[in-house]
XYZ file of C-alpha atoms in Angstrom:
306
model
C -85.841 12.983 -72.051
C -84.729 15.306 -74.274
C -82.412 13.960 -77.535
C -79.577 15.528 -79.138
C -78.430 15.502 -82.686
C -74.951 16.043 -84.061
C -73.798 16.184 -87.892
C -71.232 13.821 -89.423
C -69.145 14.926 -91.938
C -70.018 11.611 -93.772
C -73.590 11.120 -94.876
C -73.300 6.870 -95.017
C -71.997 7.001 -91.300
C -74.736 9.293 -89.522
C -74.706 8.637 -86.062
C -77.385 10.720 -84.753
C -81.245 11.270 -85.203
C -83.924 12.841 -83.187
C -86.372 11.005 -80.859
C -89.817 12.005 -81.794
C -93.030 11.905 -79.729
C -95.880 10.179 -80.759
C -99.125 8.951 -79.334
C -100.132 5.453 -79.284
C -103.300 3.506 -80.229
C -103.697 2.535 -76.350
C -102.695 3.284 -72.935
C -100.774 -0.115 -72.925
C -98.908 0.691 -76.244
C -97.809 4.078 -75.015
C -96.337 2.688 -71.745
C -94.620 0.018 -73.566
C -90.757 0.133 -73.123
C -88.842 1.619 -76.267
C -86.140 -0.871 -77.559
C -83.198 -0.107 -78.997
C -80.561 -2.228 -80.317
C -77.981 -1.012 -78.080
C -77.253 1.392 -75.085
C -74.182 2.837 -73.174
C -74.570 4.024 -69.545
C -71.408 4.992 -67.186
C -70.555 6.535 -63.840
C -73.864 5.839 -61.905
C -71.853 5.417 -58.902
C -74.185 3.513 -56.910
C -73.231 3.472 -53.104
C -72.791 7.652 -53.081
C -75.758 9.691 -52.019
C -75.329 11.612 -55.451
C -76.154 9.008 -57.476
C -79.128 9.555 -59.354
C -80.449 6.120 -59.140
C -84.280 7.324 -59.092
C -83.520 8.531 -62.799
C -81.221 5.408 -63.630
C -83.810 3.162 -62.828
C -86.651 4.924 -64.704
C -84.359 5.006 -67.615
C -83.942 1.085 -67.445
C -87.736 0.925 -67.195
C -88.496 3.170 -70.271
C -86.130 1.142 -72.496
C -85.206 -2.281 -73.581
C -82.046 -3.266 -75.534
C -80.761 -5.786 -77.174
C -77.479 -5.316 -75.428
C -76.750 -2.868 -72.720
C -72.947 -1.737 -71.913
C -72.224 -0.459 -68.582
C -69.224 1.565 -69.104
C -67.353 2.001 -65.646
C -68.410 3.069 -62.209
C -71.417 1.255 -62.049
C -70.889 0.624 -58.430
C -68.534 3.258 -56.489
C -66.467 1.070 -54.336
C -64.151 3.957 -53.141
C -67.417 5.455 -51.495
C -68.398 2.581 -49.855
C -65.158 2.098 -48.314
C -65.370 5.204 -46.307
C -68.848 4.192 -45.382
C -72.014 2.434 -46.222
C -74.773 4.077 -48.192
C -77.192 1.784 -50.074
C -80.464 2.898 -50.018
C -83.386 0.583 -51.837
C -83.551 2.396 -55.172
C -79.776 1.355 -55.957
C -80.396 -2.165 -54.815
C -83.356 -1.833 -57.106
C -81.099 -0.750 -60.279
C -78.720 -3.787 -59.761
C -81.911 -5.842 -59.508
C -83.430 -4.195 -62.764
C -80.058 -4.969 -64.723
C -79.982 -8.535 -63.722
C -83.750 -9.000 -64.769
C -82.990 -7.534 -68.131
C -80.273 -10.059 -68.464
C -82.928 -12.829 -67.587
C -84.902 -11.613 -70.220
C -82.691 -11.682 -72.775
C -80.536 -8.697 -72.952
C -76.584 -9.000 -73.607
C -75.178 -7.138 -70.641
C -71.301 -6.090 -70.995
C -69.724 -4.743 -68.135
C -66.394 -2.844 -68.089
C -65.215 -2.003 -64.822
C -64.084 1.773 -64.154
C -61.447 2.827 -61.486
C -64.138 3.168 -58.842
C -65.231 -0.363 -59.314
C -62.119 -1.742 -60.469
C -62.026 -4.636 -58.086
C -64.811 -6.213 -60.585
C -61.567 -7.032 -63.182
C -61.113 -10.038 -61.357
C -63.852 -11.691 -62.058
C -63.649 -11.292 -66.025
C -65.492 -13.968 -67.841
C -69.171 -14.792 -68.922
C -71.800 -15.419 -66.429
C -74.701 -16.372 -68.530
C -75.945 -13.207 -70.358
C -73.408 -10.898 -68.632
C -70.074 -10.440 -69.390
C -67.024 -8.471 -67.706
C -64.387 -7.383 -69.902
C -61.463 -4.376 -69.497
C -62.661 -3.285 -72.906
C -64.816 -4.379 -75.857
C -65.470 -3.434 -79.775
C -68.808 -2.917 -80.830
C -69.969 -3.083 -84.351
C -73.067 -1.083 -85.182
C -76.110 -2.065 -87.469
C -74.179 0.140 -90.314
C -70.861 -1.634 -89.345
C -69.168 1.324 -87.259
C -66.536 -0.295 -85.388
C -66.528 1.130 -81.814
C -63.992 0.923 -79.085
C -65.458 0.719 -75.490
C -63.566 1.502 -72.294
C -63.948 3.344 -69.524
C -61.474 6.178 -69.610
C -59.748 5.738 -66.721
C -56.898 3.793 -68.345
C -55.781 7.068 -69.870
C -56.255 9.660 -66.825
C -52.574 10.052 -65.631
C -53.720 11.071 -62.376
C -55.628 8.027 -61.536
C -52.774 5.911 -62.948
C -49.613 7.512 -61.620
C -51.059 9.575 -58.321
C -53.815 7.579 -56.817
C -53.742 9.795 -53.790
C -54.294 12.772 -55.520
C -57.306 10.764 -57.121
C -58.617 10.219 -53.956
C -58.589 13.546 -52.634
C -60.022 15.279 -55.995
C -63.010 12.402 -55.284
C -63.485 13.626 -51.951
C -63.440 17.167 -53.348
C -66.222 16.112 -55.937
C -68.605 14.700 -53.447
C -68.135 17.571 -51.025
C -69.399 20.048 -53.678
C -72.186 17.259 -54.628
C -73.589 17.398 -50.772
C -73.892 21.240 -51.101
C -76.395 20.998 -54.263
C -79.456 19.984 -51.857
C -79.048 22.760 -49.697
C -78.032 25.271 -52.554
C -81.759 23.828 -54.584
C -83.529 24.003 -51.289
C -83.126 27.644 -51.161
C -83.220 28.460 -54.797
C -86.660 26.446 -54.979
C -87.704 28.910 -51.983
C -87.453 31.760 -54.796
C -88.866 30.094 -57.667
C -85.556 29.475 -59.032
C -84.731 26.019 -61.084
C -82.161 23.301 -60.428
C -78.487 24.372 -60.399
C -75.238 22.176 -59.998
C -72.321 23.720 -58.105
C -70.089 21.028 -59.072
C -70.830 20.560 -62.830
C -70.506 25.025 -62.558
C -67.056 24.267 -61.100
C -66.262 21.751 -63.383
C -67.009 24.146 -66.319
C -65.578 27.221 -65.180
C -62.076 26.256 -63.469
C -59.620 26.489 -66.116
C -57.751 23.465 -65.470
C -60.759 21.148 -65.663
C -61.828 22.458 -68.653
C -57.859 21.716 -70.167
C -58.219 18.479 -68.544
C -61.251 17.254 -70.384
C -60.019 18.496 -74.008
C -56.520 16.863 -73.121
C -58.519 13.763 -72.013
C -60.893 13.337 -75.152
C -57.887 13.711 -77.627
C -55.735 11.308 -75.741
C -58.596 9.007 -76.184
C -59.325 9.394 -79.529
C -55.522 8.797 -80.171
C -55.527 5.376 -78.031
C -58.041 4.425 -80.332
C -55.932 4.114 -83.367
C -54.217 1.163 -82.063
C -57.107 -0.855 -82.558
C -57.956 -0.046 -86.029
C -61.673 1.171 -85.257
C -64.031 4.087 -86.623
C -64.736 5.596 -83.127
C -64.220 4.981 -79.017
C -66.699 5.458 -76.432
C -65.851 6.231 -73.019
C -67.322 7.590 -69.707
C -64.908 8.477 -66.483
C -64.882 12.138 -66.563
C -68.621 12.753 -66.629
C -68.926 14.786 -69.321
C -71.085 13.904 -72.579
C -69.758 14.761 -76.050
C -69.658 13.819 -79.206
C -66.642 14.892 -81.234
C -64.442 14.448 -84.061
C -60.578 13.715 -83.686
C -59.095 12.979 -87.066
C -60.582 9.994 -88.757
C -61.768 8.794 -85.208
C -65.131 9.763 -83.505
C -65.122 10.332 -80.046
C -68.255 9.431 -77.742
C -68.895 10.038 -74.034
C -71.911 8.930 -72.541
C -71.882 11.047 -69.337
C -72.949 9.938 -65.926
C -75.890 9.323 -63.786
C -74.871 11.788 -60.665
C -75.495 15.271 -62.762
C -75.827 14.950 -66.360
C -77.912 11.997 -66.492
C -77.337 10.984 -70.185
C -76.882 7.720 -72.068
C -76.028 6.994 -75.537
C -78.383 4.228 -77.537
C -78.454 2.717 -81.143
C -81.220 2.223 -83.242
C -81.852 -0.470 -85.585
C -80.345 1.192 -88.741
C -77.167 1.935 -86.539
C -78.029 5.404 -86.137
C -76.465 6.528 -82.538
C -78.394 9.337 -80.524
C -77.179 10.826 -77.114
C -80.134 11.426 -74.522
C -80.752 13.469 -71.678
C -82.890 12.686 -68.771
C -84.287 15.422 -66.478
C -83.783 13.830 -62.902
C -87.012 14.113 -60.332
C -84.953 15.627 -57.969
C -84.159 18.312 -60.191
C -87.524 19.113 -61.392
C -89.911 17.869 -58.811
C -93.095 19.328 -60.429
C -92.560 17.486 -63.946
C -93.381 13.976 -61.700
C -96.182 12.263 -63.635
C -99.100 11.444 -61.182
C -99.658 8.067 -61.048
C -101.632 7.492 -57.399
C -105.096 7.061 -59.782
C -103.597 5.134 -62.646
C -103.668 1.761 -60.906
C -100.378 0.746 -62.793
C -97.584 -0.918 -61.132
C -93.645 0.125 -60.764
C -92.731 -1.763 -63.771
C -95.444 0.387 -66.154
C -96.492 3.612 -63.950
C -96.293 6.475 -66.028
C -92.620 7.871 -65.696
C -91.984 7.134 -69.529
C -89.110 9.093 -70.915
C -90.612 10.855 -73.347
C -93.668 11.405 -71.744
C -91.798 13.498 -69.063
C -90.092 15.684 -71.814
C -93.780 16.743 -73.277
C -94.782 17.556 -69.881
C -91.824 20.035 -69.148
């Protein structure tokens, strides 16, 4: 797990801090989950072959939260309509989220466009809430509007057939990644994503992302908030648009990123190197005697081994 920091113009509202690696006094303490006040994840797309369920599951095991926001597209119903793909790890992710809710984590699920059917079930179910949008107040008093972001995507809202076609194209590019990286590994090269490269390089895609970010920040003005947080475009970012801060917590298909809030209200962007992308960074556990819940896949330990 890598962490990134971002400067803010107002020191009273600092939102990023560097996570630091430190040795605990015992193995048990070292492997204990790190606890955060809040975490935001989005766009896991469970039910697709591109989902990095192993990375997301490890992130959930290695960290505990008072509140966990799932910012849309947890389950890809679009893909499941085309054909059922649901391996055990995808089921494990759902079970892990439910287990956290049973143990006291407040889970807020904000459906996206790929799981929009869930909006029919808005309401509270024990420690799980399903909402179309939410406002989160950080420990430092910053008000953050939380939406998935598809509400401001003109293609999704007005030309749905084109959105479905774009999703098929993206899934096709993702399907080429394993073959490309199989060849690259043979030549001793690291992980490389064709779909991520295309998204960065195609002029129209870059233009769309910039316009989307500005539109989301402008949309937040009507809610009298300090910031807006979304997902949807699979592009993690923290930017300033006038008086509004724009957060995007990314995805768990390629970038594998999340936002977390510490006890002081400081927000950090953290990025996880997937097992499939870097197989050599797996932590050996065969002789550790640890079970699935405590095995040595701690996020900070992974970053030290890279």
